[in-house]
mmCIF file of C-alpha atoms in Angstrom:
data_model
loop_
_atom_site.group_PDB
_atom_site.id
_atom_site.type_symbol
_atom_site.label_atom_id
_atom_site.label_comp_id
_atom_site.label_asym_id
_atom_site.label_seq_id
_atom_site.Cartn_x
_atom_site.Cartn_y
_atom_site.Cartn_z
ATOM 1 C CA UNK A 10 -11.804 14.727 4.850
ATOM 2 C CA UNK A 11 -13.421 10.978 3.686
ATOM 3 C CA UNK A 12 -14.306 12.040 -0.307
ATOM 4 C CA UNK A 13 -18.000 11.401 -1.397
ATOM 5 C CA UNK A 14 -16.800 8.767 -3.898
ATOM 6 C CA UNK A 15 -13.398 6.850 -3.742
ATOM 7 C CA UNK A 16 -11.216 6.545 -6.910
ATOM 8 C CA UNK A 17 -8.682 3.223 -6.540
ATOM 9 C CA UNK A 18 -6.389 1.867 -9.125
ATOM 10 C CA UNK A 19 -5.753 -1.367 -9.060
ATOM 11 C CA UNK A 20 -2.142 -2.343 -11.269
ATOM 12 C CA UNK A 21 -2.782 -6.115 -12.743
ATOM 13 C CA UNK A 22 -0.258 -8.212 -14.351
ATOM 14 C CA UNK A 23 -3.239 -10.715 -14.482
ATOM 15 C CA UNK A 24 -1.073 -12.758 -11.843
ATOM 16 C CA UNK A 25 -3.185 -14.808 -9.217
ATOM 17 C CA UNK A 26 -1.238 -12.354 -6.904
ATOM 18 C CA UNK A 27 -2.763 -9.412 -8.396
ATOM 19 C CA UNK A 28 -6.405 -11.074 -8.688
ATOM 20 C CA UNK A 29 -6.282 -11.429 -4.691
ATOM 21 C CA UNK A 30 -5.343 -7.835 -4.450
ATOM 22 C CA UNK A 31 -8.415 -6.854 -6.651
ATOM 23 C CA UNK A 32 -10.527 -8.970 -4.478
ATOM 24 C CA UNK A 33 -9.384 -7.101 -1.450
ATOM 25 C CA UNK A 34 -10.103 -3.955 -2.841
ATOM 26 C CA UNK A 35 -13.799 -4.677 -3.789
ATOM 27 C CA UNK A 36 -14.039 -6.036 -0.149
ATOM 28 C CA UNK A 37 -12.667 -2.974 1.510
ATOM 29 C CA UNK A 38 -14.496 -0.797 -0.478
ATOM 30 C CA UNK A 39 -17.657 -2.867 -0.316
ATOM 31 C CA UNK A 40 -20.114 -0.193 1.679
ATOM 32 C CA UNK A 41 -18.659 3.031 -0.317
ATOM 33 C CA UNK A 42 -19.171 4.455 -3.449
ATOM 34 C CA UNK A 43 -16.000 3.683 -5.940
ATOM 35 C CA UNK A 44 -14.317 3.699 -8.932
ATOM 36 C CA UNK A 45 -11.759 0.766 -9.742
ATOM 37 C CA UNK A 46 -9.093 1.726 -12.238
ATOM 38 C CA UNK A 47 -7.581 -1.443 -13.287
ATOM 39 C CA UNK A 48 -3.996 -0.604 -15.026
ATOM 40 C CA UNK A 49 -2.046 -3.322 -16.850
ATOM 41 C CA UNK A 50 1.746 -1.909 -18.262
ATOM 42 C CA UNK A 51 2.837 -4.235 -20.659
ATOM 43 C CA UNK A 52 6.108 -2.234 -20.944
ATOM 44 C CA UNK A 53 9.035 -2.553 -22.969
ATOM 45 C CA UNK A 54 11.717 -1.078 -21.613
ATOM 46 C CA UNK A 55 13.359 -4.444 -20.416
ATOM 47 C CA UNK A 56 13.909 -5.281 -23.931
ATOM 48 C CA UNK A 57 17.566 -5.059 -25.352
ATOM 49 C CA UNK A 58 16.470 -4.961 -28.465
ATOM 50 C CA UNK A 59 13.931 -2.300 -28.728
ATOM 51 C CA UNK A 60 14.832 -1.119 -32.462
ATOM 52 C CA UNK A 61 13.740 -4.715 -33.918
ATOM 53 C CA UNK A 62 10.205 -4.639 -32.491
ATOM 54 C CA UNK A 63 7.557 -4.580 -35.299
ATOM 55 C CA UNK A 64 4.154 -2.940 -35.397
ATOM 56 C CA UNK A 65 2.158 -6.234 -35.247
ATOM 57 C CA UNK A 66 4.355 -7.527 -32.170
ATOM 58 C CA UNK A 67 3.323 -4.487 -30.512
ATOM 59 C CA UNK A 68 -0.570 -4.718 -32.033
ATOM 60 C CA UNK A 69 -0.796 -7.678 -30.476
ATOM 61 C CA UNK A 70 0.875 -7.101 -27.324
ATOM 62 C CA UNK A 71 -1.829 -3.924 -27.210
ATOM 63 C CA UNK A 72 -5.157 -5.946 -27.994
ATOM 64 C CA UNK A 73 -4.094 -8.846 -25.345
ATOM 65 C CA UNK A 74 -3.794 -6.196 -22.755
ATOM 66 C CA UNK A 75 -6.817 -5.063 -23.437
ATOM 67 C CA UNK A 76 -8.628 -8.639 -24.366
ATOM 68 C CA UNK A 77 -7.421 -9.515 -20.964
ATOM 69 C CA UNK A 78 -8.487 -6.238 -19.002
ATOM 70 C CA UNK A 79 -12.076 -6.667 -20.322
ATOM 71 C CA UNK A 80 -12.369 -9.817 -19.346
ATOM 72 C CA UNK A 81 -11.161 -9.190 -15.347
ATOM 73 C CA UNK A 82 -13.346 -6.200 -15.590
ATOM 74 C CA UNK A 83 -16.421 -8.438 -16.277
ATOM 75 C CA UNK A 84 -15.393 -10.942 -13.597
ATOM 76 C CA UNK A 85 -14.263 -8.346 -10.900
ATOM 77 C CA UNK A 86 -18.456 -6.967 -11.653
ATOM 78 C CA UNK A 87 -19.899 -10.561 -11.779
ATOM 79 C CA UNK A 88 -18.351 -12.176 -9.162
ATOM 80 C CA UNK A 89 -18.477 -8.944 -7.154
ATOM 81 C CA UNK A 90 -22.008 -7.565 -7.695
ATOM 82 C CA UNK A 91 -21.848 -4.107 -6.266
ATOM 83 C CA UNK A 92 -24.403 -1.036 -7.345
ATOM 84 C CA UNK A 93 -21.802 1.272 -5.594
ATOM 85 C CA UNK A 94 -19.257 -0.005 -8.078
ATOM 86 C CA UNK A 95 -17.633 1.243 -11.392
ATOM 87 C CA UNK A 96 -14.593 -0.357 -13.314
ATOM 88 C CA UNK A 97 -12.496 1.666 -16.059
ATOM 89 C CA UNK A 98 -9.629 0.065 -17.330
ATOM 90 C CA UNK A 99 -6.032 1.359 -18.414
ATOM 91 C CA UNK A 100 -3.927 -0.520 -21.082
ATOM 92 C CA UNK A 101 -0.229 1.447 -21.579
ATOM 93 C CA UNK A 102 3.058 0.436 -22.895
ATOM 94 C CA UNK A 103 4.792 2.912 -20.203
ATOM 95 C CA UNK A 104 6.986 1.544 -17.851
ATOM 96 C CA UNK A 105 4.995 0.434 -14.445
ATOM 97 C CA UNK A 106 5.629 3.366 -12.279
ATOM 98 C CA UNK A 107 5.502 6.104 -14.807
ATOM 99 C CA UNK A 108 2.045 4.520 -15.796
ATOM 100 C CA UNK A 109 0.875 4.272 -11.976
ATOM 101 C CA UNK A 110 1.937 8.057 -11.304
ATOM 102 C CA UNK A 111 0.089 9.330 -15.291
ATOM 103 C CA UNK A 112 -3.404 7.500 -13.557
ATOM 104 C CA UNK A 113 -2.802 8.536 -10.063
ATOM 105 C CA UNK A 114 -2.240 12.398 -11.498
ATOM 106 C CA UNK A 115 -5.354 12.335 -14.075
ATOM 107 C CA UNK A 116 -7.927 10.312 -12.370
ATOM 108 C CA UNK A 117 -7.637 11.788 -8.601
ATOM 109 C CA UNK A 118 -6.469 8.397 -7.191
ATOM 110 C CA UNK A 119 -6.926 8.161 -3.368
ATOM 111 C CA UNK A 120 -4.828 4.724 -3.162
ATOM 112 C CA UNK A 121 -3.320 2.561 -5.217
ATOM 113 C CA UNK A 122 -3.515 -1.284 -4.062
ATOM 114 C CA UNK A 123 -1.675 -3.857 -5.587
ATOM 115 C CA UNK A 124 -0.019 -7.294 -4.991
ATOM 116 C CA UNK A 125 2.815 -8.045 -3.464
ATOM 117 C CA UNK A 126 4.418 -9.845 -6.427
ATOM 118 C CA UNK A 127 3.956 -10.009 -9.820
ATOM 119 C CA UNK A 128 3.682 -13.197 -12.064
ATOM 120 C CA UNK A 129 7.402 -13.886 -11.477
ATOM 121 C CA UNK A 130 7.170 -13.912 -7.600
ATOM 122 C CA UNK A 131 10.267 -15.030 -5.772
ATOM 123 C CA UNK A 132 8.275 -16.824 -2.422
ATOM 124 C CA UNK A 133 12.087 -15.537 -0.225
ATOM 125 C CA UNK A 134 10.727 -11.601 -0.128
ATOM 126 C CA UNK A 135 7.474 -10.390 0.700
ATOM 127 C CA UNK A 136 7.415 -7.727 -1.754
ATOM 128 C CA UNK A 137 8.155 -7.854 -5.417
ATOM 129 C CA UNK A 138 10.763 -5.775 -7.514
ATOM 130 C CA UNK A 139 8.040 -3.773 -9.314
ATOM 131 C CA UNK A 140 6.130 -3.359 -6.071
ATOM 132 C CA UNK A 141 9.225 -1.917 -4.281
ATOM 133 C CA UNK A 142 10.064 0.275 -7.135
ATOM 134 C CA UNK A 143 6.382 1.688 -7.152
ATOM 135 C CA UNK A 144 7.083 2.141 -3.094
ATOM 136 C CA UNK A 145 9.691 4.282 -4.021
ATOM 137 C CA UNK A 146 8.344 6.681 -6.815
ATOM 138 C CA UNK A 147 4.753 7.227 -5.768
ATOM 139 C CA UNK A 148 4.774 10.150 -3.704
ATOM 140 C CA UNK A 149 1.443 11.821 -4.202
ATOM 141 C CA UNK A 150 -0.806 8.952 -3.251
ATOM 142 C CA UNK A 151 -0.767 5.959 -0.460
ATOM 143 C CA UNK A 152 -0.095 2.724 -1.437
ATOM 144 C CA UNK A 153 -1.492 -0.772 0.448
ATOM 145 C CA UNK A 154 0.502 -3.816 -0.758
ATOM 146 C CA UNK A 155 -1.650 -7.070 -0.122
ATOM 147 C CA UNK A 156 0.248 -10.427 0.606
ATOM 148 C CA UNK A 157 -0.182 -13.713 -1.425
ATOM 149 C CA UNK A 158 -3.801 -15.174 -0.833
ATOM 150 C CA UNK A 159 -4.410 -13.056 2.043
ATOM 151 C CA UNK A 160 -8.274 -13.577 3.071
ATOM 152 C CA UNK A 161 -9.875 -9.978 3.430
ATOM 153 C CA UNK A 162 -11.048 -9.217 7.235
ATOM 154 C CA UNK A 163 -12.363 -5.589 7.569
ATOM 155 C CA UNK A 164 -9.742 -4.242 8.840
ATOM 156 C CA UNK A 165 -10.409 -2.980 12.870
ATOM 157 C CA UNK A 166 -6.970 -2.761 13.669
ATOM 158 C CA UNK A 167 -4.642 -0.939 12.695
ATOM 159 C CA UNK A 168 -0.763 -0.525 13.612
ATOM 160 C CA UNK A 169 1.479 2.505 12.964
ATOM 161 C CA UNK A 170 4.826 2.230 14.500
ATOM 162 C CA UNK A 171 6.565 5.555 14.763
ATOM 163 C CA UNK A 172 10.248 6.103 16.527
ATOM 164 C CA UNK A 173 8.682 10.171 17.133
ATOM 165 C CA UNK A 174 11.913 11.671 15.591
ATOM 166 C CA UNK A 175 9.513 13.863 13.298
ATOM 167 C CA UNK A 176 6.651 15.988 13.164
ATOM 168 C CA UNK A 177 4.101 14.342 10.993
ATOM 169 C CA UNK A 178 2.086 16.599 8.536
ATOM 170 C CA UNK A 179 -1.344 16.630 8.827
ATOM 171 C CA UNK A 180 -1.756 15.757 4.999
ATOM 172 C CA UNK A 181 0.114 12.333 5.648
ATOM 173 C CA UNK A 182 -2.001 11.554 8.875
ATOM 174 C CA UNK A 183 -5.050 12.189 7.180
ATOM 175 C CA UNK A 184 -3.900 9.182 4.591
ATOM 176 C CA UNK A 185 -4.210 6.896 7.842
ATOM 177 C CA UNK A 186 -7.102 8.627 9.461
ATOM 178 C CA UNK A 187 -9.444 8.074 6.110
ATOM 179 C CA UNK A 188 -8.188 4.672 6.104
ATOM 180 C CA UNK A 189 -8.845 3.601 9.889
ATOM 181 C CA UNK A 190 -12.482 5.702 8.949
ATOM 182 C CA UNK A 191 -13.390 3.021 6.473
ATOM 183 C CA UNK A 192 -14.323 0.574 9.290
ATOM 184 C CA UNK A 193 -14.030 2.744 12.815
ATOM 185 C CA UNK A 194 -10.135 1.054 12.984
ATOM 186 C CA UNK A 195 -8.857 1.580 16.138
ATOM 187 C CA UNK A 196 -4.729 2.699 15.650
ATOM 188 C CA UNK A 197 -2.506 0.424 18.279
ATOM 189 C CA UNK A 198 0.768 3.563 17.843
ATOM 190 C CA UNK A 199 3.721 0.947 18.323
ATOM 191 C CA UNK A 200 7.218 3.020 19.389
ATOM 192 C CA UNK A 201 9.882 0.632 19.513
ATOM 193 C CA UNK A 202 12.072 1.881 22.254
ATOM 194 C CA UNK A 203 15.915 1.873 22.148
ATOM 195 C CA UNK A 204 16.439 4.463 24.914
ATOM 196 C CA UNK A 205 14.717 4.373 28.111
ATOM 197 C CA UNK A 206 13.190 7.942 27.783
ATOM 198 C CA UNK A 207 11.874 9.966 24.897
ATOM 199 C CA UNK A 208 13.849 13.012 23.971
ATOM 200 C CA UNK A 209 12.378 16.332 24.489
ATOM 201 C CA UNK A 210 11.768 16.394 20.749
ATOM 202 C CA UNK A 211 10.285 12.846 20.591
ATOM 203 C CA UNK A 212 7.631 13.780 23.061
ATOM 204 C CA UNK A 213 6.930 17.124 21.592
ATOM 205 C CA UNK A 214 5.959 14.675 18.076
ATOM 206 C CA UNK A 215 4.118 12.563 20.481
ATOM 207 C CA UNK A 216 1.923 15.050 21.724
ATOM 208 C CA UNK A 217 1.600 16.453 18.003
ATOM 209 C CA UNK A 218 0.735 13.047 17.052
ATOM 210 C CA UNK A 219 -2.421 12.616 19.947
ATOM 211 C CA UNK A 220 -3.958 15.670 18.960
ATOM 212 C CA UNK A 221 -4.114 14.376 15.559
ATOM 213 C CA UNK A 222 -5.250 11.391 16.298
ATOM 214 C CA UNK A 223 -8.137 12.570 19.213
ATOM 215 C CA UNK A 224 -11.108 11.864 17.459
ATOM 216 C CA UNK A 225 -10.256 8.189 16.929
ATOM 217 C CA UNK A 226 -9.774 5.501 18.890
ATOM 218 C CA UNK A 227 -6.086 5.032 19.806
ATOM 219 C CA UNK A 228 -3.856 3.494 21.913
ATOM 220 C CA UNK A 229 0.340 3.859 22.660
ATOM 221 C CA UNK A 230 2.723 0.983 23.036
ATOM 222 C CA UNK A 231 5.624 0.308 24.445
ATOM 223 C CA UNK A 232 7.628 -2.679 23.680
ATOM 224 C CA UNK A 233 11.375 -3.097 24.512
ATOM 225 C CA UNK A 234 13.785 -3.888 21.951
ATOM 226 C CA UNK A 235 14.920 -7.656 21.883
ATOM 227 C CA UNK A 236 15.139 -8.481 18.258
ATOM 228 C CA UNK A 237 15.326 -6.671 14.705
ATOM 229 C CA UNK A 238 12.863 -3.151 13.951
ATOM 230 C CA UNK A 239 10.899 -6.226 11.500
ATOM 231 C CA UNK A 240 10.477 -9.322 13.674
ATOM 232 C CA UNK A 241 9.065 -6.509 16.944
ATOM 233 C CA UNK A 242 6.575 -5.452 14.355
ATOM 234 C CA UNK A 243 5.527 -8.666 13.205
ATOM 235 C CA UNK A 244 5.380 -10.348 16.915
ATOM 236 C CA UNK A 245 2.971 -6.947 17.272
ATOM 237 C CA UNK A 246 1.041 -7.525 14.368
ATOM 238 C CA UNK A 247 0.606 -11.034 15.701
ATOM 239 C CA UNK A 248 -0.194 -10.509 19.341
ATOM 240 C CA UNK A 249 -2.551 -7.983 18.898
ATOM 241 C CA UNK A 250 -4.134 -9.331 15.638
ATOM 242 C CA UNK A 251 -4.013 -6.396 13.846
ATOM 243 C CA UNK A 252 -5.380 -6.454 10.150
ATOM 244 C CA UNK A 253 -3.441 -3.317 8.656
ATOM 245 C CA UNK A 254 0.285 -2.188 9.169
ATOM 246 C CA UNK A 255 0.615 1.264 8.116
ATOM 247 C CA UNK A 256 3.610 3.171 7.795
ATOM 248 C CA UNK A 257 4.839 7.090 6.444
ATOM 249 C CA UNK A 258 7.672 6.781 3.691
ATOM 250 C CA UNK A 259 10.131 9.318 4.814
ATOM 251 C CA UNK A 260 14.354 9.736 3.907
ATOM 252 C CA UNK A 261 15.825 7.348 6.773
ATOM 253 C CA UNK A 262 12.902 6.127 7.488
ATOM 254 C CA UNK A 263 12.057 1.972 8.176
ATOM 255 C CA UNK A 264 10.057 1.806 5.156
ATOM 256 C CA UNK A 265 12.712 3.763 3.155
ATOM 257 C CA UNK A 266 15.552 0.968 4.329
ATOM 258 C CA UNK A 267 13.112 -1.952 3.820
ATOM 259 C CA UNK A 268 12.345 -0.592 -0.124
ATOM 260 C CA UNK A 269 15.957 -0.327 -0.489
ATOM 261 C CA UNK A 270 17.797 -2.919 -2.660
ATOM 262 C CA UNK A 271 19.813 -5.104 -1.257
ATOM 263 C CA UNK A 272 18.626 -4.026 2.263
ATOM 264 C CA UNK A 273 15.062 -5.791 1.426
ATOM 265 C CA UNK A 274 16.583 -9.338 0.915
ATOM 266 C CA UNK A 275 18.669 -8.490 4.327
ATOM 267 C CA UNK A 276 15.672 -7.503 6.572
ATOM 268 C CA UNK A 277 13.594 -9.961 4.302
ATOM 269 C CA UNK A 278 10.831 -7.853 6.159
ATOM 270 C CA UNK A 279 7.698 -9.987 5.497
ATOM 271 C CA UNK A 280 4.573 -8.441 6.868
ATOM 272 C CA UNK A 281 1.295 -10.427 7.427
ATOM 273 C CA UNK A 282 -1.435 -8.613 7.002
ATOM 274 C CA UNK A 283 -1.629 -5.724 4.543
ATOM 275 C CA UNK A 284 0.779 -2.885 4.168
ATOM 276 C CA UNK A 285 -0.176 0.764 3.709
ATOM 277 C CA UNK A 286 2.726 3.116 2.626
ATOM 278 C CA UNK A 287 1.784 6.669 3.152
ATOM 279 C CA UNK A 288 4.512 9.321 1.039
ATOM 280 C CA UNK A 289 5.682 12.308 3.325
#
């Protein structure tokens, strides 16, 4: 069911990267009623010496998060004008993902969207160390990860490959549906095959899958495998100029190998257009 009013938190590290992904948002969300919680974690667990850290360090560590969340808040609402609009913000010292699940919990999150790299981006891997490791915790609440720069275009097309080797609940379909809802997306269901006939089992999620999907448009493809699970989606994303890859987080799944170190900087799977991770 689409809620009345969305609630979206938006994780900043005031990184340019992070800006696009807040302009993204406020695009998407443009036509709909919203909250935008904008989270900045100036953490410290990465510091060795945790003991020697003095109450004025961490003052003013506290009052530039904040300085600096005020001020995006103002320019997120000027430059971005929007009656259907509000903006809270959320200024923590917890570690990133801890912080992201607390807000997600408390303030009824329906997705979190974030950049793909923080203010230390490496430009070799699409996504970013603290963007994998929220990919791997959240599991209450999609997630869409929003390349470098990427321009927003609504997003009409959307691509879900699925291998069918599992039943999908209707809870993690209705993540998808709600987003494809937002602009009338029509889903292009990608199966990359590696055996020339579906399994009994396969077609049994298939037809599980259709009836889930009946009341939107939707298409099934096909496409023979020639190359890695990565490049087949991209070439996909590409010939069909889809705007939004979406994808369920399950154990074995692609997106659980992609979000696994070192096996991200093998596939160095780099996706074009934004990435929604729905949890199972």
């Amino acid at each position: 069911m689409t809620p009345e009013k969305y609630h979206i938190l938006i994780p900043t590290d005031f990184s340019q990267n992070a800006w696009s992904a807040t302009v993204y948002a406020l695009n998407l969300y443009a036509d709909h009623p919203c909250t935008f919680y904008l989270l900045n974690s100036f953490s410290l667990d990465h510091t060795d010496s945790r003991s020697y850290i003095t109450t004025r360090f961490l003052d003013s560590l506290t009052e530039t998060s904040r300085t600096e969340l005020s001020a995006l808040k103002d320019r997120a609402a000027e430059l971005y004008s929007n009656p259907n609009h509000e903006f809270e913000v959320i200024s923590t010292s917890e570690e990133i993902t801890l912080a992201i699940k607390r807000a997600v919990q408390i303030n009824n999150i329906d997705l979190v969207v974030t950049g793909t790299k923080g203010a230390t981006g490496v430009n070799k891997y699409f996504l970013g160390s603290n963007t994998v490791k929220v990919m791997q915790s959240l599991k209450s609440c999609p997630m869409l990860a929003v390349p470098d720069a990427y321009e927003f275009k609504a997003p009409t097309h959307m691509a879900f490959p699925t291998d069918f080797t599992r039943v999908y609940e209707a809870k993690e379909l209705q993540a998808l549906l709600n987003f494809a809802d937002l602009y009338q997306a029509h889903i292009y269901v990608l199966h990359i095959k590696l055996q020339s006939e579906l399994s009994e089992r396969q077609n049994s999620n298939m037809r599980v899958l259709q009836a889930h999907l009946v009341n939107h448009q939707h298409t099934f493809h096909w496409v023979e495998k020639s190359a890695t699970k990565s490049d087949e989606i991209n070439e996909f994303v590409k010939d069909l100029k889809i705007d939004v890859l979406a994808m369920v987080n399950y154990k074995h799944s692609f997106v659980e190998r992609v979000i696994k170190e070192p096996v991200i900087k093998k596939i160095g799977f780099q996706p074009m257009v934004p990435f929604l991770v729905i949890p199972e």
